[in-house]
């Protein structure tokens, strides 16, 4: 943070350089950027301090108060394009729909094909992540829901942007398209289109699930909207950035840990404000107590195992 004395000297030197001693900063235009919440300057007082330490500090203090136009940045741009994580499917659906609508492109409602009435009732989790319905539009942010070619970046959790939705003649939504062209941010494989090397066609995939009365198939695009995910769906993913709402209570033991650990550093995430009671509720879950007991049991077994192998090696 800039201090009063430093700012006073800047004012003095600007006046000396321009010869305009009667104008703040010699009549030069300045834009200040910063945050009053930053740490105060070393061996100086912050610009807003009411009691400057000397005459130069007083000059800096007065110069600072000549700034009467303020633009307050209320959106955290560092994680503005991050994935939102919510606890409930409803929150995720609402946020994704809101972002999809903002694109102002036609929205394709794409139904999966099913081999039976029972197949329609099977959850996406039991169909390798294939959804019953996928909503897409040009420029929509999407995520792969299965591993297609992991070594080149086409893996579960890979994110990208829809470039085009391709249908054969006489077909349209809600039919399945031939393919969806997606520009993947971290694709490292051969180019499908030399002019846009990150653009890859994603085709419908057929998955089989077994129940008590036989096998059932679902054919669908292995994609989902990715502006927001449930914390449960994010489990196992590593996200470059995340904006997290852990909810009003710890409805599932460990949900807060799973959400926050999706990023590699705390600098890559924003956590929605919460109450003190929300934090203290972490320890009140009965399931958490069972988990802690199990972790303690495993720690003891790990120590015993390590000790046994060390003894055997002597």
Short mmCIF file of C-alpha atoms in Angstrom, two decimals:
data_model
loop_
_atom_site.label_atom_id
_atom_site.label_comp_id
_atom_site.label_asym_id
_atom_site.label_seq_id
_atom_site.Cartn_x
_atom_site.Cartn_y
_atom_site.Cartn_z
CA UNK A 1 0.00 0.00 0.00
CA UNK A 2 1.17 3.52 -0.83
CA UNK A 3 1.98 5.67 2.23
CA UNK A 4 1.27 9.34 2.96
CA UNK A 5 4.90 10.45 2.87
CA UNK A 6 5.61 8.63 -0.40
CA UNK A 7 2.47 10.14 -1.92
CA UNK A 8 3.51 13.58 -0.69
CA UNK A 9 6.88 13.25 -2.41
CA UNK A 10 5.17 12.14 -5.64
CA UNK A 11 3.06 15.32 -5.49
CA UNK A 12 6.16 17.44 -4.87
CA UNK A 13 8.19 15.92 -7.72
CA UNK A 14 5.30 16.21 -10.20
CA UNK A 15 5.00 19.92 -9.37
CA UNK A 16 8.76 20.39 -9.77
CA UNK A 17 8.76 18.57 -13.12
CA UNK A 18 5.90 20.60 -14.59
CA UNK A 19 6.49 23.93 -12.87
CA UNK A 20 2.79 24.01 -11.93
CA UNK A 21 3.11 24.39 -8.17
CA UNK A 22 -0.49 25.51 -7.78
CA UNK A 23 -1.94 22.26 -9.13
CA UNK A 24 -2.05 18.84 -7.48
CA UNK A 25 0.55 16.59 -9.14
CA UNK A 26 1.48 19.50 -11.36
CA UNK A 27 -1.80 19.19 -13.23
CA UNK A 28 -1.08 15.62 -14.35
CA UNK A 29 -3.87 13.03 -14.41
CA UNK A 30 -3.48 10.10 -12.04
CA UNK A 31 -5.49 6.96 -11.41
CA UNK A 32 -5.10 5.20 -8.08
CA UNK A 33 -5.88 1.51 -7.73
CA UNK A 34 -5.87 -0.45 -4.52
CA UNK A 35 -7.77 -1.72 -1.53
CA UNK A 36 -7.98 -0.14 1.94
CA UNK A 37 -7.89 -3.68 3.27
CA UNK A 38 -4.28 -4.17 2.16
CA UNK A 39 -1.49 -4.19 4.71
CA UNK A 40 -0.36 -0.67 5.71
CA UNK A 41 2.95 0.62 4.28
CA UNK A 42 6.19 -0.06 6.13
CA UNK A 43 7.49 2.95 8.11
CA UNK A 44 4.69 5.16 6.82
CA UNK A 45 1.01 5.76 7.42
CA UNK A 46 -1.76 4.72 5.01
CA UNK A 47 -3.26 7.45 2.85
CA UNK A 48 -6.51 7.48 4.81
CA UNK A 49 -4.86 7.94 8.25
CA UNK A 50 -6.25 11.03 10.00
CA UNK A 51 -2.96 12.05 11.65
CA UNK A 52 -0.02 12.41 9.23
CA UNK A 53 3.42 12.03 10.81
CA UNK A 54 5.02 15.12 9.19
CA UNK A 55 4.50 17.93 6.68
CA UNK A 56 5.21 15.76 3.62
CA UNK A 57 2.76 13.18 4.95
CA UNK A 58 0.19 15.93 5.39
CA UNK A 59 0.74 16.96 1.76
CA UNK A 60 0.20 13.36 0.66
CA UNK A 61 -2.91 13.08 2.82
CA UNK A 62 -4.40 16.24 1.29
CA UNK A 63 -3.49 15.17 -2.24
CA UNK A 64 -5.21 11.83 -1.67
CA UNK A 65 -8.43 13.56 -0.62
CA UNK A 66 -8.47 15.51 -3.90
CA UNK A 67 -9.56 12.27 -5.61
CA UNK A 68 -13.36 12.50 -5.66
CA UNK A 69 -14.26 10.01 -8.41
CA UNK A 70 -14.38 6.36 -7.30
CA UNK A 71 -15.16 3.18 -9.22
CA UNK A 72 -15.65 0.22 -6.89
CA UNK A 73 -14.92 -3.21 -8.37
CA UNK A 74 -17.34 -5.61 -6.74
CA UNK A 75 -16.68 -8.71 -8.87
CA UNK A 76 -13.66 -10.91 -8.21
CA UNK A 77 -12.15 -11.05 -11.71
CA UNK A 78 -9.44 -13.51 -10.69
CA UNK A 79 -11.97 -16.33 -10.52
CA UNK A 80 -14.69 -14.82 -12.69
CA UNK A 81 -14.61 -17.68 -15.21
CA UNK A 82 -14.32 -20.36 -12.54
CA UNK A 83 -16.59 -23.35 -12.08
CA UNK A 84 -19.34 -22.80 -9.50
CA UNK A 85 -19.81 -25.58 -6.96
CA UNK A 86 -23.16 -25.94 -5.18
CA UNK A 87 -24.57 -28.57 -2.85
CA UNK A 88 -27.93 -29.12 -4.58
CA UNK A 89 -28.91 -30.11 -8.11
CA UNK A 90 -31.50 -27.34 -8.09
CA UNK A 91 -28.88 -24.65 -7.52
CA UNK A 92 -26.68 -26.09 -10.25
CA UNK A 93 -29.58 -26.31 -12.71
CA UNK A 94 -30.68 -22.75 -12.02
CA UNK A 95 -27.19 -21.30 -12.42
CA UNK A 96 -26.41 -23.24 -15.61
CA UNK A 97 -29.77 -22.26 -17.13
CA UNK A 98 -29.14 -18.62 -16.24
CA UNK A 99 -25.73 -18.64 -17.94
CA UNK A 100 -27.06 -20.53 -20.97
CA UNK A 101 -29.84 -17.97 -21.44
CA UNK A 102 -27.34 -15.11 -21.29
CA UNK A 103 -25.64 -16.42 -24.44
CA UNK A 104 -28.70 -15.39 -26.49
CA UNK A 105 -28.18 -18.33 -28.87
CA UNK A 106 -30.81 -20.97 -29.70
CA UNK A 107 -30.80 -23.67 -27.01
CA UNK A 108 -30.81 -27.30 -28.15
CA UNK A 109 -32.82 -29.64 -25.90
CA UNK A 110 -31.22 -33.02 -26.64
CA UNK A 111 -32.90 -36.21 -25.44
CA UNK A 112 -31.02 -39.46 -24.93
CA UNK A 113 -32.04 -42.59 -26.81
CA UNK A 114 -33.04 -45.53 -24.63
CA UNK A 115 -33.41 -49.21 -25.36
CA UNK A 116 -36.32 -49.62 -22.94
CA UNK A 117 -38.71 -47.76 -20.67
CA UNK A 118 -36.68 -48.91 -17.68
CA UNK A 119 -33.50 -47.50 -19.22
CA UNK A 120 -35.08 -44.03 -19.06
CA UNK A 121 -35.43 -44.37 -15.28
CA UNK A 122 -31.80 -45.29 -14.62
CA UNK A 123 -29.75 -42.48 -13.08
CA UNK A 124 -26.85 -40.88 -14.92
CA UNK A 125 -24.48 -42.24 -12.25
CA UNK A 126 -25.44 -45.78 -13.31
CA UNK A 127 -25.03 -44.88 -16.98
CA UNK A 128 -21.40 -43.71 -16.82
CA UNK A 129 -22.48 -40.10 -16.43
CA UNK A 130 -24.74 -39.94 -19.50
CA UNK A 131 -27.66 -37.62 -18.76
CA UNK A 132 -31.30 -38.13 -19.75
CA UNK A 133 -31.37 -34.65 -21.30
CA UNK A 134 -28.56 -32.30 -22.31
CA UNK A 135 -29.10 -28.60 -22.97
CA UNK A 136 -26.53 -27.02 -25.29
CA UNK A 137 -25.97 -23.84 -27.27
CA UNK A 138 -23.16 -22.24 -29.20
CA UNK A 139 -20.54 -20.79 -26.78
CA UNK A 140 -21.87 -22.90 -23.88
CA UNK A 141 -19.29 -23.99 -21.33
CA UNK A 142 -19.30 -27.80 -21.16
CA UNK A 143 -17.49 -30.65 -19.46
CA UNK A 144 -16.73 -34.18 -20.60
CA UNK A 145 -18.38 -36.78 -18.38
CA UNK A 146 -16.15 -39.74 -19.28
CA UNK A 147 -12.64 -40.56 -20.40
CA UNK A 148 -12.40 -40.59 -24.20
CA UNK A 149 -8.66 -40.16 -24.77
CA UNK A 150 -7.01 -39.27 -21.49
CA UNK A 151 -3.44 -38.98 -22.76
CA UNK A 152 -4.35 -35.97 -24.94
CA UNK A 153 -6.63 -34.27 -22.44
CA UNK A 154 -10.03 -35.71 -23.38
CA UNK A 155 -10.79 -37.04 -19.93
CA UNK A 156 -13.59 -36.90 -17.41
CA UNK A 157 -13.75 -33.30 -16.18
CA UNK A 158 -12.11 -31.68 -19.23
CA UNK A 159 -13.80 -28.37 -19.98
CA UNK A 160 -14.38 -26.53 -23.21
CA UNK A 161 -16.71 -24.35 -25.25
CA UNK A 162 -19.31 -25.45 -27.78
CA UNK A 163 -18.42 -24.22 -31.26
CA UNK A 164 -21.18 -25.92 -33.27
CA UNK A 165 -23.88 -28.61 -33.11
CA UNK A 166 -24.07 -30.74 -36.26
CA UNK A 167 -27.26 -32.49 -37.40
CA UNK A 168 -27.87 -34.61 -40.46
CA UNK A 169 -30.51 -33.50 -42.94
CA UNK A 170 -34.12 -33.56 -41.72
CA UNK A 171 -33.07 -33.82 -38.06
CA UNK A 172 -33.12 -31.24 -35.31
CA UNK A 173 -33.46 -31.05 -31.50
CA UNK A 174 -34.55 -32.94 -29.48
CA UNK A 175 -32.92 -35.60 -31.71
CA UNK A 176 -29.33 -36.57 -31.03
CA UNK A 177 -26.91 -34.68 -33.29
CA UNK A 178 -24.19 -36.34 -35.35
CA UNK A 179 -21.62 -34.53 -33.22
CA UNK A 180 -20.93 -31.44 -31.16
CA UNK A 181 -17.76 -29.51 -31.95
CA UNK A 182 -16.10 -28.47 -28.69
CA UNK A 183 -12.99 -26.35 -28.26
CA UNK A 184 -11.15 -27.91 -25.32
CA UNK A 185 -8.80 -25.67 -23.38
CA UNK A 186 -6.19 -28.33 -22.63
CA UNK A 187 -6.39 -30.62 -25.67
CA UNK A 188 -2.95 -31.87 -26.73
CA UNK A 189 -3.76 -34.33 -29.51
CA UNK A 190 -3.79 -34.24 -33.32
CA UNK A 191 -5.78 -31.46 -34.95
CA UNK A 192 -9.19 -32.28 -36.40
CA UNK A 193 -9.23 -28.83 -38.02
CA UNK A 194 -5.83 -27.21 -38.69
CA UNK A 195 -7.28 -23.70 -38.40
CA UNK A 196 -8.71 -24.49 -34.96
CA UNK A 197 -6.48 -27.22 -33.49
CA UNK A 198 -8.27 -27.35 -30.13
CA UNK A 199 -11.68 -28.09 -31.69
CA UNK A 200 -12.75 -31.74 -31.43
CA UNK A 201 -16.00 -33.48 -32.48
CA UNK A 202 -17.75 -35.22 -29.60
CA UNK A 203 -20.07 -38.01 -30.74
CA UNK A 204 -22.97 -39.69 -28.92
CA UNK A 205 -21.83 -42.64 -26.80
CA UNK A 206 -23.82 -45.80 -26.03
CA UNK A 207 -23.57 -47.20 -22.50
CA UNK A 208 -25.06 -50.39 -21.07
CA UNK A 209 -26.32 -50.84 -17.52
CA UNK A 210 -27.37 -54.13 -15.98
CA UNK A 211 -30.39 -54.53 -13.71
CA UNK A 212 -32.15 -57.55 -12.25
CA UNK A 213 -34.18 -58.02 -15.43
CA UNK A 214 -31.47 -57.55 -18.02
CA UNK A 215 -29.32 -55.04 -19.87
CA UNK A 216 -30.41 -51.52 -20.78
CA UNK A 217 -28.80 -48.99 -23.09
CA UNK A 218 -28.60 -45.22 -23.22
CA UNK A 219 -27.14 -43.22 -26.08
CA UNK A 220 -26.23 -39.61 -25.32
CA UNK A 221 -23.50 -37.02 -25.68
CA UNK A 222 -20.91 -37.39 -22.89
CA UNK A 223 -21.27 -33.70 -22.05
CA UNK A 224 -22.87 -31.54 -19.38
CA UNK A 225 -23.05 -27.81 -18.83
CA UNK A 226 -20.07 -26.78 -16.74
CA UNK A 227 -20.65 -23.29 -15.42
CA UNK A 228 -21.77 -25.08 -12.26
CA UNK A 229 -21.52 -28.57 -10.76
CA UNK A 230 -22.74 -30.19 -7.60
CA UNK A 231 -20.02 -30.81 -5.05
CA UNK A 232 -20.81 -34.53 -5.34
CA UNK A 233 -20.24 -34.48 -9.13
CA UNK A 234 -16.98 -32.59 -8.68
CA UNK A 235 -15.50 -35.34 -6.49
CA UNK A 236 -12.36 -36.67 -8.12
CA UNK A 237 -11.92 -33.63 -10.38
CA UNK A 238 -9.12 -31.07 -10.24
CA UNK A 239 -10.42 -27.65 -11.24
CA UNK A 240 -8.22 -24.69 -12.24
CA UNK A 241 -10.55 -22.32 -10.36
CA UNK A 242 -13.68 -22.75 -8.26
CA UNK A 243 -16.35 -20.53 -6.71
CA UNK A 244 -17.81 -22.51 -3.83
CA UNK A 245 -21.11 -22.38 -1.97
CA UNK A 246 -20.97 -25.13 0.67
CA UNK A 247 -24.56 -24.54 1.78
CA UNK A 248 -26.08 -23.66 5.13
CA UNK A 249 -25.27 -26.94 6.86
CA UNK A 250 -22.99 -29.97 6.56
CA UNK A 251 -25.72 -32.20 5.21
CA UNK A 252 -23.15 -34.78 4.14
CA UNK A 253 -20.02 -35.38 6.19
CA UNK A 254 -16.96 -34.21 4.27
CA UNK A 255 -18.78 -32.08 1.69
CA UNK A 256 -16.86 -28.93 2.68
CA UNK A 257 -13.54 -30.74 2.39
CA UNK A 258 -14.42 -32.18 -1.02
CA UNK A 259 -15.44 -28.75 -2.35
CA UNK A 260 -12.40 -26.84 -1.15
CA UNK A 261 -9.93 -29.54 -2.19
CA UNK A 262 -11.00 -29.39 -5.87
CA UNK A 263 -8.37 -26.69 -6.51
CA UNK A 264 -4.60 -26.87 -6.08
CA UNK A 265 -4.35 -23.74 -3.94
CA UNK A 266 -6.65 -21.50 -1.91
CA UNK A 267 -5.71 -18.62 -4.24
CA UNK A 268 -7.67 -20.45 -6.94
CA UNK A 269 -11.00 -20.46 -5.12
CA UNK A 270 -13.61 -18.16 -3.65
CA UNK A 271 -15.84 -19.39 -0.83
CA UNK A 272 -19.22 -17.75 -0.37
CA UNK A 273 -19.57 -16.02 3.02
CA UNK A 274 -20.96 -18.20 5.80
CA UNK A 275 -21.91 -17.90 9.44
CA UNK A 276 -19.77 -19.00 12.37
CA UNK A 277 -22.44 -21.61 13.13
CA UNK A 278 -21.89 -23.09 9.66
CA UNK A 279 -18.23 -23.65 10.47
CA UNK A 280 -18.88 -25.15 13.89
CA UNK A 281 -21.49 -27.49 12.41
CA UNK A 282 -18.69 -29.41 10.70
CA UNK A 283 -17.95 -31.30 13.90
CA UNK A 284 -21.55 -32.05 14.87
CA UNK A 285 -22.28 -34.68 12.22
CA UNK A 286 -22.67 -38.21 13.58
CA UNK A 287 -21.27 -39.60 10.33
CA UNK A 288 -18.18 -37.46 10.79
CA UNK A 289 -17.56 -39.05 14.19
CA UNK A 290 -17.75 -42.50 12.60
CA UNK A 291 -15.31 -41.38 9.92
CA UNK A 292 -12.86 -40.00 12.49
CA UNK A 293 -13.01 -43.27 14.41
CA UNK A 294 -12.30 -45.16 11.20
CA UNK A 295 -9.38 -42.88 10.33
CA UNK A 296 -7.95 -43.48 13.80
CA UNK A 297 -8.35 -47.26 13.35
CA UNK A 298 -6.61 -47.13 9.97
CA UNK A 299 -3.78 -45.01 11.41
CA UNK A 300 -3.17 -47.65 14.07
CA UNK A 301 -3.17 -50.42 11.48
CA UNK A 302 -0.80 -48.42 9.27
CA UNK A 303 1.63 -47.97 12.15
CA UNK A 304 1.44 -51.68 13.00
CA UNK A 305 1.98 -52.64 9.35
CA UNK A 306 4.96 -50.31 9.00
CA UNK A 307 6.47 -51.64 12.22
CA UNK A 308 5.98 -55.25 11.11
CA UNK A 309 7.72 -54.68 7.77
CA UNK A 310 10.61 -52.83 9.39
CA UNK A 311 11.08 -55.74 11.80
CA UNK A 312 10.93 -58.27 8.95
CA UNK A 313 13.67 -56.44 7.03
CA UNK A 314 16.18 -56.74 9.89
#
